[in-house]
């Protein structure tokens, strides 16, 4: 009997089965041979929310949730945040290796020269209500872009996929900034290709009457780091949406709209916005114990705390906490930081949070930085979406080029009614 196997006894039949253990997993399809009769469908695994099911093999991002480790293509997130740039990380995620100087220049050029969006997209944004949530605008316009690039449907061509990736990474900040300007009733600002990726985004957000916008270098650098920290997080809800929708072989703009929609939810990318609302609601340090009591009793959640994968301090939260002070030094302290620190201190000493291994996640401090940069709350998940775009695209590429992948189509355990006869409405 090989060591790397699992012996299963089906007590219903007394039969034994040998299942191969590979990379710490058994194949769910192997369970299908376990039957009580010839016409039995075979055993399935039941795993709502995929809590213990690997949906893919991946070589992109490694997380050790217990130890608080996050690596992109093997490189620790702390080193990338400290020494790399967002575009270099985007290249790394997509290509598996850090670029040479020439490759980085070429990549940066390709992103920089795809930042413009069709004027009809601008008009489309004009059609949204004045108070439309920018995340709603972003997911709609990114989806709409599929109609502007019908060539994107050719997902079989690696070269074509690369071109669409450039377009998406380049245009997400433009769409995001347009959504913000629409919200503010301000004229749209066209991309400035002389600025960095983050600098240009700040330009499109904040340029007013000046001839040339010069971003604050500390804010520009901090935004670039924030993009790096958000660039990928393996099989999270939005990456899974990107993969699942992309597995139907729809174009990447449509898949990315689905991923953006997944990120919109308050349990995912919307949490940083929820953290600020929570801190505002708490209002003062004296009210923290009462809030903690309510969170423990399930009446509310401590937003920015807890994670499906991290059962330790989220390494991104560590970097962000340091970054927050650099930004505060440059643009002024966010008064909510003291409340956040005290809330973290109290929660980390509380048995409820300790026992459940609930630590601050990436969203606990990121909102405070965005807020001090002058960004409104509903733009926070939009910034997350810009940062996550190369990750989504890398996951999509890996899914499409993996021969083991097919259209995503989970099974169910049907517990509904058996067959019954239709009753006309007049007889009901
Ligand atoms: N506040 C209070 N209690 C919590 C919290 C929280 N933030 N998070 C989890 N718990 C409790 C749950 O009530 C549960 O307790 P129980 O065992 O007594 O029932 C236990 O901890 C386990 O929680 P689950 O909800 O089962 O954990 P899950 O892995 O499903 O959820 C999630 C993870 C969604 C992130 C959750 O911790 C949460 O809602 N956190 C707040 C929202 C948030 O910050 N989201 C951002 C996540 S990071 C990202 O997407 C970028």
Coordinates of C-alpha atoms and ligand atoms in Angstrom, one line a residue:
X1 CA 0.0 0.0 0.0
X2 CA 1.6 3.3 -1.0
X3 CA 2.3 5.8 1.9
X4 CA 0.8 8.7 0.0
X5 CA -2.7 7.4 0.0
X6 CA -5.8 7.3 2.1
X7 CA -7.7 4.1 2.8
X8 CA -11.4 4.6 3.1
X9 CA -13.9 2.1 4.4
X10 CA -17.5 2.5 3.3
X11 CA -19.4 1.2 6.3
X12 CA -22.5 1.0 4.1
X13 CA -21.0 -1.8 2.0
X14 CA -17.9 -2.8 3.9
X15 CA -15.7 -2.0 0.8
X16 CA -12.3 -0.4 1.0
X17 CA -11.0 2.2 -1.3
X18 CA -7.5 3.5 -1.9
X19 CA -7.4 7.2 -2.6
X20 CA -4.2 8.9 -3.8
X21 CA -3.0 11.8 -1.6
X22 CA -1.3 14.4 -3.8
X23 CA -0.1 17.8 -2.5
X24 CA -2.1 17.3 0.7
X25 CA -5.4 16.7 -1.1
X26 CA -7.5 13.9 -2.4
X27 CA -9.3 14.3 -5.7
X28 CA -13.1 14.8 -5.1
X29 CA -13.7 12.9 -8.4
X30 CA -12.0 9.8 -6.8
X31 CA -14.9 9.7 -4.3
X32 CA -17.3 9.0 -7.2
X33 CA -16.2 5.4 -7.3
X34 CA -17.6 4.9 -3.8
X35 CA -21.1 3.6 -4.5
X36 CA -23.7 1.5 -2.7
X37 CA -25.1 0.2 -6.0
X38 CA -24.4 0.3 -9.7
X39 CA -27.0 3.0 -10.3
X40 CA -25.8 5.1 -7.3
X41 CA -24.3 8.4 -8.6
X42 CA -21.3 8.0 -6.2
X43 CA -20.1 9.9 -3.2
X44 CA -19.6 13.6 -3.4
X45 CA -18.0 16.0 -0.9
X46 CA -20.2 18.7 0.6
X47 CA -18.4 22.0 1.2
X48 CA -20.5 25.2 1.2
X49 CA -18.3 28.3 0.7
X50 CA -15.4 26.1 -0.3
X51 CA -13.9 26.2 3.2
X52 CA -11.8 23.1 2.7
X53 CA -11.8 22.6 -1.1
X54 CA -8.9 23.5 -3.4
X55 CA -10.5 24.5 -6.7
X56 CA -7.1 24.8 -8.5
X57 CA -3.4 24.2 -8.4
X58 CA -1.7 27.6 -8.5
X59 CA 1.7 29.1 -8.7
X60 CA 0.9 32.7 -8.1
X61 CA 0.3 33.6 -4.5
X62 CA 1.2 31.7 -1.3
X63 CA -0.5 32.3 2.0
X64 CA 0.2 30.7 5.3
X65 CA -2.7 32.0 7.3
X66 CA -1.5 30.5 10.6
X67 CA 1.9 32.1 10.4
X68 CA 0.7 35.4 8.7
X69 CA 2.8 34.8 5.5
X70 CA 1.9 36.3 2.1
X71 CA 4.2 35.8 -1.0
X72 CA 3.6 36.7 -4.6
X73 CA 5.5 34.2 -6.8
X74 CA 7.7 33.4 -3.8
X75 CA 8.6 37.0 -2.9
X76 CA 7.5 38.1 0.6
X77 CA 4.9 40.9 0.5
X78 CA 7.0 43.0 3.0
X79 CA 10.0 43.0 0.6
X80 CA 7.8 43.8 -2.4
X81 CA 6.1 46.7 -0.5
X82 CA 9.4 48.0 0.6
X83 CA 11.4 47.7 -2.6
X84 CA 9.2 47.1 -5.7
X85 CA 6.7 49.1 -7.6
X86 CA 3.1 48.2 -8.5
X87 CA 3.8 47.8 -12.2
X88 CA 6.8 45.6 -11.4
X89 CA 4.6 43.5 -9.1
X90 CA 1.9 43.4 -11.9
X91 CA 4.5 42.0 -14.3
X92 CA 5.7 39.5 -11.6
X93 CA 2.2 38.3 -11.0
X94 CA 1.4 37.8 -14.6
X95 CA 4.8 36.4 -15.8
X96 CA 6.0 34.5 -12.8
X97 CA 9.4 36.3 -12.7
X98 CA 10.6 39.8 -11.9
X99 CA 11.2 41.7 -15.1
X100 CA 14.6 42.8 -16.4
X101 CA 15.1 46.6 -16.7
X102 CA 14.2 46.4 -20.4
X103 CA 11.1 44.2 -19.8
X104 CA 9.9 46.6 -17.0
X105 CA 10.3 49.6 -19.3
X106 CA 8.4 47.9 -22.1
X107 CA 5.7 46.8 -19.7
X108 CA 5.4 50.3 -18.2
X109 CA 5.2 51.8 -21.7
X110 CA 2.4 49.4 -22.6
X111 CA 0.4 50.2 -19.5
X112 CA 1.0 53.9 -19.8
X113 CA -0.1 54.0 -23.5
X114 CA -3.4 52.3 -22.9
X115 CA -4.8 54.6 -20.2
X116 CA -7.3 56.5 -22.4
X117 CA -10.9 55.3 -22.6
X118 CA -13.3 55.8 -25.5
X119 CA -15.3 59.1 -25.2
X120 CA -18.5 57.1 -25.3
X121 CA -17.5 55.6 -21.9
X122 CA -17.3 59.1 -20.5
X123 CA -20.8 59.7 -21.8
X124 CA -21.9 56.5 -20.3
X125 CA -20.7 57.6 -16.9
X126 CA -22.6 60.9 -17.4
X127 CA -25.8 58.9 -17.5
X128 CA -25.3 57.7 -14.0
X129 CA -27.2 59.5 -11.2
X130 CA -25.2 62.2 -9.4
X131 CA -24.8 60.1 -6.3
X132 CA -24.1 56.7 -7.9
X133 CA -21.6 54.6 -6.0
X134 CA -18.3 54.7 -7.9
X135 CA -18.0 50.9 -7.5
X136 CA -21.3 50.5 -9.3
X137 CA -20.0 52.8 -12.1
X138 CA -16.7 50.9 -12.2
X139 CA -18.2 47.5 -12.6
X140 CA -20.7 48.7 -15.2
X141 CA -18.1 50.5 -17.3
X142 CA -15.5 47.8 -17.1
X143 CA -18.2 45.4 -18.3
X144 CA -19.3 47.9 -21.0
X145 CA -15.7 48.0 -22.3
X146 CA -16.2 44.5 -23.6
X147 CA -18.4 46.0 -26.3
X148 CA -15.6 48.5 -27.2
X149 CA -13.1 45.7 -27.6
X150 CA -14.8 42.8 -29.4
X151 CA -11.3 41.5 -30.2
X152 CA -11.1 40.6 -26.5
X153 CA -13.4 37.6 -27.2
X154 CA -10.4 35.8 -28.7
X155 CA -9.3 34.3 -25.4
X156 CA -7.4 31.5 -27.1
X157 CA -4.6 33.8 -28.2
X158 CA -1.9 34.4 -25.6
X159 CA -0.9 37.6 -27.4
X160 CA -4.4 38.9 -27.4
X161 CA -4.9 38.1 -23.8
X162 CA -1.8 40.1 -23.0
X163 CA -3.1 43.1 -24.9
X164 CA -6.4 43.0 -23.0
X165 CA -4.5 42.8 -19.7
X166 CA -2.6 45.9 -20.6
X167 CA -5.8 47.6 -21.4
X168 CA -7.4 46.6 -18.1
X169 CA -4.5 47.5 -15.8
X170 CA -4.2 50.8 -17.7
X171 CA -7.8 51.8 -17.8
X172 CA -9.1 50.8 -14.4
X173 CA -7.7 54.0 -12.8
X174 CA -9.2 56.1 -15.6
X175 CA -12.6 54.6 -15.1
X176 CA -12.3 54.9 -11.3
X177 CA -11.2 58.5 -11.5
X178 CA -14.0 59.4 -13.9
X179 CA -16.5 57.8 -11.5
X180 CA -15.2 60.0 -8.7
X181 CA -15.3 63.2 -10.8
X182 CA -18.8 62.4 -11.9
X183 CA -19.8 62.0 -8.3
X184 CA -18.3 65.4 -7.5
X185 CA -19.7 67.1 -10.5
X186 CA -16.2 67.9 -11.7
X187 CA -14.9 67.8 -15.3
X188 CA -13.0 64.7 -16.2
X189 CA -9.2 64.8 -16.3
X190 CA -7.5 62.9 -19.1
X191 CA -4.5 60.7 -18.2
X192 CA -1.1 62.3 -18.1
X193 CA 1.4 59.8 -19.5
X194 CA 4.4 61.6 -17.9
X195 CA 3.3 60.6 -14.5
X196 CA 3.7 57.3 -12.7
X197 CA 0.8 54.9 -12.5
X198 CA -0.2 56.1 -9.0
X199 CA 0.7 59.7 -9.8
X200 CA -1.5 59.7 -12.8
X201 CA -4.4 58.3 -10.8
X202 CA -4.0 61.1 -8.3
X203 CA -3.9 63.6 -11.2
X204 CA -7.1 62.2 -12.7
X205 CA -8.8 62.4 -9.2
X206 CA -7.6 65.7 -7.9
X207 CA -6.3 68.0 -10.7
X208 CA -8.3 71.2 -10.6
X209 CA -7.3 74.4 -12.4
X210 CA -3.6 73.9 -12.4
X211 CA -1.9 73.4 -15.8
X212 CA 0.1 70.4 -14.6
X213 CA -0.8 68.4 -11.5
X214 CA 2.2 67.4 -9.3
X215 CA 1.3 64.6 -6.9
X216 CA 2.6 64.7 -3.3
X217 CA 5.5 62.2 -3.5
X218 CA 4.6 60.6 -0.1
X219 CA 1.0 60.1 -1.1
X220 CA 2.0 58.8 -4.6
X221 CA 4.4 56.3 -3.0
X222 CA 1.9 55.2 -0.4
X223 CA -0.8 54.7 -3.0
X224 CA 1.7 52.6 -5.1
X225 CA 2.4 50.5 -2.0
X226 CA -1.3 50.1 -1.2
X227 CA -1.8 48.8 -4.8
X228 CA 1.0 46.3 -4.2
X229 CA -0.6 45.1 -1.0
X230 CA -3.9 44.5 -2.8
X231 CA -2.5 43.0 -6.0
X232 CA -3.4 39.4 -5.3
X233 CA -4.7 37.1 -2.6
X234 CA -5.0 33.7 -4.2
X235 CA -8.5 32.2 -4.4
X236 CA -10.5 34.9 -2.6
X237 CA -14.1 35.6 -3.4
X238 CA -13.4 38.0 -6.3
X239 CA -10.6 35.9 -7.8
X240 CA -12.9 32.9 -7.7
X241 CA -15.6 35.0 -9.4
X242 CA -13.0 36.0 -12.1
X243 CA -12.1 32.4 -12.6
X244 CA -15.6 31.0 -12.5
X245 CA -17.0 33.6 -15.0
X246 CA -13.9 33.4 -17.1
X247 CA -14.2 29.6 -17.3
X248 CA -17.2 30.1 -19.6
X249 CA -14.7 31.7 -22.0
X250 CA -16.3 35.1 -21.9
X251 CA -14.0 38.0 -22.6
X252 CA -11.8 39.3 -19.7
X253 CA -13.7 42.7 -19.4
X254 CA -16.9 40.8 -18.5
X255 CA -15.1 38.5 -16.1
X256 CA -13.4 41.4 -14.5
X257 CA -16.8 43.1 -14.1
X258 CA -17.9 40.0 -12.2
X259 CA -14.8 40.1 -10.0
X260 CA -15.4 43.8 -9.3
X261 CA -19.0 43.0 -8.3
X262 CA -17.7 40.4 -5.9
X263 CA -15.3 42.9 -4.4
X264 CA -18.1 45.4 -3.9
X265 CA -19.6 43.4 -1.1
X266 CA -19.1 44.5 2.5
X267 CA -17.6 41.2 3.5
X268 CA -14.9 41.6 0.9
X269 CA -13.6 44.9 -0.6
X270 CA -16.3 47.0 1.1
X271 CA -14.8 46.3 4.6
X272 CA -12.4 49.3 4.6
X273 CA -15.4 51.6 4.1
X274 CA -17.3 49.8 6.8
X275 CA -14.3 50.3 9.2
X276 CA -14.5 54.1 8.9
X277 CA -18.3 54.0 9.4
X278 CA -17.8 51.8 12.4
X279 CA -15.1 54.1 13.9
X280 CA -17.4 57.1 13.3
X281 CA -20.2 55.2 15.0
X282 CA -18.1 54.4 18.0
X283 CA -17.0 58.0 18.2
X284 CA -14.9 58.0 21.3
X285 CA -12.6 55.6 23.2
X286 CA -15.1 55.4 26.1
X287 CA -17.6 53.7 23.8
X288 CA -15.2 51.0 22.7
X289 CA -16.1 48.5 25.5
X290 CA -19.8 48.7 24.6
X291 CA -19.1 48.2 20.9
X292 CA -16.9 45.2 21.7
X293 CA -19.7 43.7 23.8
X294 CA -22.1 44.1 20.9
X295 CA -19.6 42.5 18.5
X296 CA -19.1 39.6 20.9
X297 CA -22.9 39.1 21.3
X298 CA -23.2 39.0 17.5
X299 CA -25.2 42.3 17.3
X300 CA -22.5 43.8 15.1
X301 CA -19.1 42.8 13.7
X302 CA -15.8 44.4 14.4
X303 CA -15.1 45.4 10.8
X304 CA -11.5 45.0 9.5
X305 CA -11.1 42.1 11.9
X306 CA -11.0 38.4 11.1
X307 CA -10.2 36.6 7.9
X308 CA -11.1 33.3 6.3
X309 CA -7.4 32.4 5.8
X310 CA -5.4 34.5 8.3
X311 CA -5.6 33.2 11.8
X312 CA -2.7 35.6 12.7
X313 CA -2.0 39.3 12.0
X314 CA -2.6 39.9 8.3
X315 CA 1.0 40.8 7.1
X316 CA -0.6 43.5 4.8
X317 CA -2.1 45.2 7.9
X318 CA 1.4 45.4 9.5
X319 CA 2.8 47.2 6.4
X320 CA -0.3 49.5 6.2
X321 CA 0.0 50.5 9.8
X322 CA 3.5 51.8 9.3
X323 CA 2.5 53.4 6.0
X324 CA -0.3 55.3 7.7
X325 CA 2.1 57.2 9.9
X326 CA 4.2 58.2 6.8
X327 CA 1.1 59.6 5.1
X328 CA -0.1 61.3 8.3
X329 CA 3.3 63.0 8.5
X330 CA 2.9 64.3 5.0
X331 CA -0.8 65.3 5.0
X332 CA -1.8 65.5 8.6
X333 CA -3.0 62.9 11.1
X334 CA -6.3 61.2 10.8
X335 CA -7.9 61.6 14.2
X336 CA -9.6 58.2 13.9
X337 CA -6.2 56.5 14.2
X338 CA -6.2 56.8 18.0
X339 CA -9.6 55.2 18.2
X340 CA -8.5 52.4 15.8
X341 CA -5.3 51.7 17.8
X342 CA -7.3 51.5 21.0
X343 CA -9.9 49.3 19.5
X344 CA -7.2 47.0 18.2
X345 CA -5.5 46.9 21.6
X346 CA -8.7 46.0 23.5
X347 CA -9.8 43.4 20.9
X348 CA -6.4 41.7 20.9
X349 CA -6.6 41.3 24.7
X350 CA -10.1 40.0 24.7
X351 CA -10.6 36.3 25.0
X352 CA -13.4 36.2 22.4
X353 CA -11.1 37.5 19.7
X354 CA -8.0 35.6 20.9
X355 CA -9.9 32.3 21.0
X356 CA -11.3 32.8 17.5
X357 CA -7.9 34.1 16.2
X358 CA -9.4 37.3 15.0
X359 CA -6.7 39.9 14.1
X360 CA -6.8 43.1 12.0
X361 CA -7.0 42.4 8.3
X362 CA -5.8 44.6 5.4
X363 CA -8.9 46.8 5.7
X364 CA -8.5 47.8 9.3
X365 CA -6.0 50.6 8.6
X366 CA -6.2 51.1 4.8
X367 CA -9.4 53.2 5.0
X368 CA -7.7 55.6 7.4
X369 CA -4.9 56.3 4.9
X370 CA -7.4 56.8 2.0
X371 CA -9.4 59.2 4.1
X372 CA -6.4 61.3 5.0
X373 CA -5.5 61.4 1.3
X374 CA -8.8 63.1 0.8
X375 CA -10.6 60.2 -0.7
X376 CA -14.3 59.7 0.0
X377 CA -15.3 56.4 1.6
X378 CA -17.1 54.9 -1.4
X379 CA -13.9 55.2 -3.4
X380 CA -12.0 52.8 -1.1
X381 CA -13.2 49.6 -2.7
X382 CA -12.5 51.2 -6.1
X383 CA -8.9 51.6 -5.2
X384 CA -8.8 48.0 -4.0
X385 CA -10.2 47.0 -7.4
X386 CA -7.4 48.9 -9.2
X387 CA -4.8 47.2 -7.1
X388 CA -6.4 43.7 -7.5
X389 CA -6.7 43.9 -11.3
X390 CA -3.3 42.3 -12.1
X391 CA -4.1 39.6 -9.6
X392 CA -7.4 38.9 -11.2
X393 CA -5.8 38.8 -14.6
X394 CA -3.1 36.4 -13.5
X395 CA -5.7 34.1 -11.9
X396 CA -7.7 34.2 -15.2
X397 CA -4.6 33.5 -17.3
X398 CA -3.6 30.6 -15.1
X399 CA -7.2 29.2 -15.2
X400 CA -7.3 29.4 -19.0
X401 CA -4.0 27.8 -19.5
X402 CA -4.5 25.0 -17.0
X403 CA -5.6 21.8 -18.8
X404 CA -7.3 20.5 -15.7
X405 CA -9.7 23.4 -15.7
X406 CA -13.2 23.3 -17.3
X407 CA -16.2 25.4 -17.0
X408 CA -16.8 25.9 -13.3
X409 CA -20.0 24.1 -12.4
X410 CA -20.4 22.9 -8.8
X411 CA -22.7 20.1 -7.7
X412 CA -25.5 20.4 -5.2
X413 CA -27.2 18.2 -2.7
X414 CA -30.9 18.5 -3.7
X415 CA -33.2 18.5 -0.6
X416 CA -36.3 20.0 -2.3
X417 CA -39.6 18.4 -3.2
X418 CA -39.9 15.2 -5.2
X419 CA -41.9 15.2 -8.4
X420 CA -45.4 16.7 -8.0
X421 CA -48.2 17.5 -10.4
X422 CA -48.8 21.0 -11.6
X423 CA -52.0 22.6 -10.1
X424 CA -53.6 25.3 -12.2
X425 CA -53.9 28.7 -10.4
X426 CA -57.7 28.4 -10.3
X427 CA -57.5 25.3 -8.2
X428 CA -54.9 26.5 -5.7
Ligands
LIG1 N1 -16.3 40.6 14.7 C1 -16.8 39.8 15.6 N2 -16.9 38.4 15.5 C2 -16.3 37.9 14.4 C3 -15.7 38.6 13.4 C4 -15.7 40.0 13.5 N3 -15.1 40.8 12.6 N4 -15.2 37.8 12.4 C5 -15.5 36.6 12.8 N5 -16.2 36.6 14.0 C6 -16.6 35.4 14.7 C7 -17.8 34.8 14.2 O1 -19.0 35.3 14.8 C8 -17.6 33.4 14.5 O2 -17.9 33.2 15.9 P1 -18.6 31.8 16.4 O3 -17.6 30.7 16.1 O4 -18.9 32.1 17.8 O5 -19.9 31.7 15.6 C9 -16.1 33.2 14.3 O6 -15.6 34.5 14.6 C10 -15.7 32.7 12.9 O7 -16.3 33.6 12.0 P2 -16.8 33.2 10.6 O8 -17.8 34.3 10.2 O9 -17.2 31.8 10.5 O10 -15.5 33.4 9.7 P3 -15.4 33.5 8.1 O11 -14.1 32.9 7.8 O12 -16.6 32.9 7.5 O13 -15.5 35.0 7.9 C11 -14.8 37.3 7.5 C12 -14.4 35.8 7.6 C13 -16.0 37.4 6.5 C14 -13.7 38.1 7.0 C15 -15.3 37.7 8.9 O14 -14.2 37.6 9.8 C16 -15.9 39.1 8.9 O15 -17.0 39.3 8.7 N6 -15.0 40.1 9.2 C17 -15.4 41.5 9.2 C18 -15.5 42.0 7.7 C19 -14.1 42.2 7.2 O16 -13.2 42.8 7.8 N7 -13.9 41.8 5.9 C20 -12.7 42.0 5.2 C21 -12.0 40.7 4.9 S1 -10.4 40.9 4.2 C22 -10.8 41.2 2.6 O17 -11.7 40.7 2.0 C23 -9.9 42.0 1.9

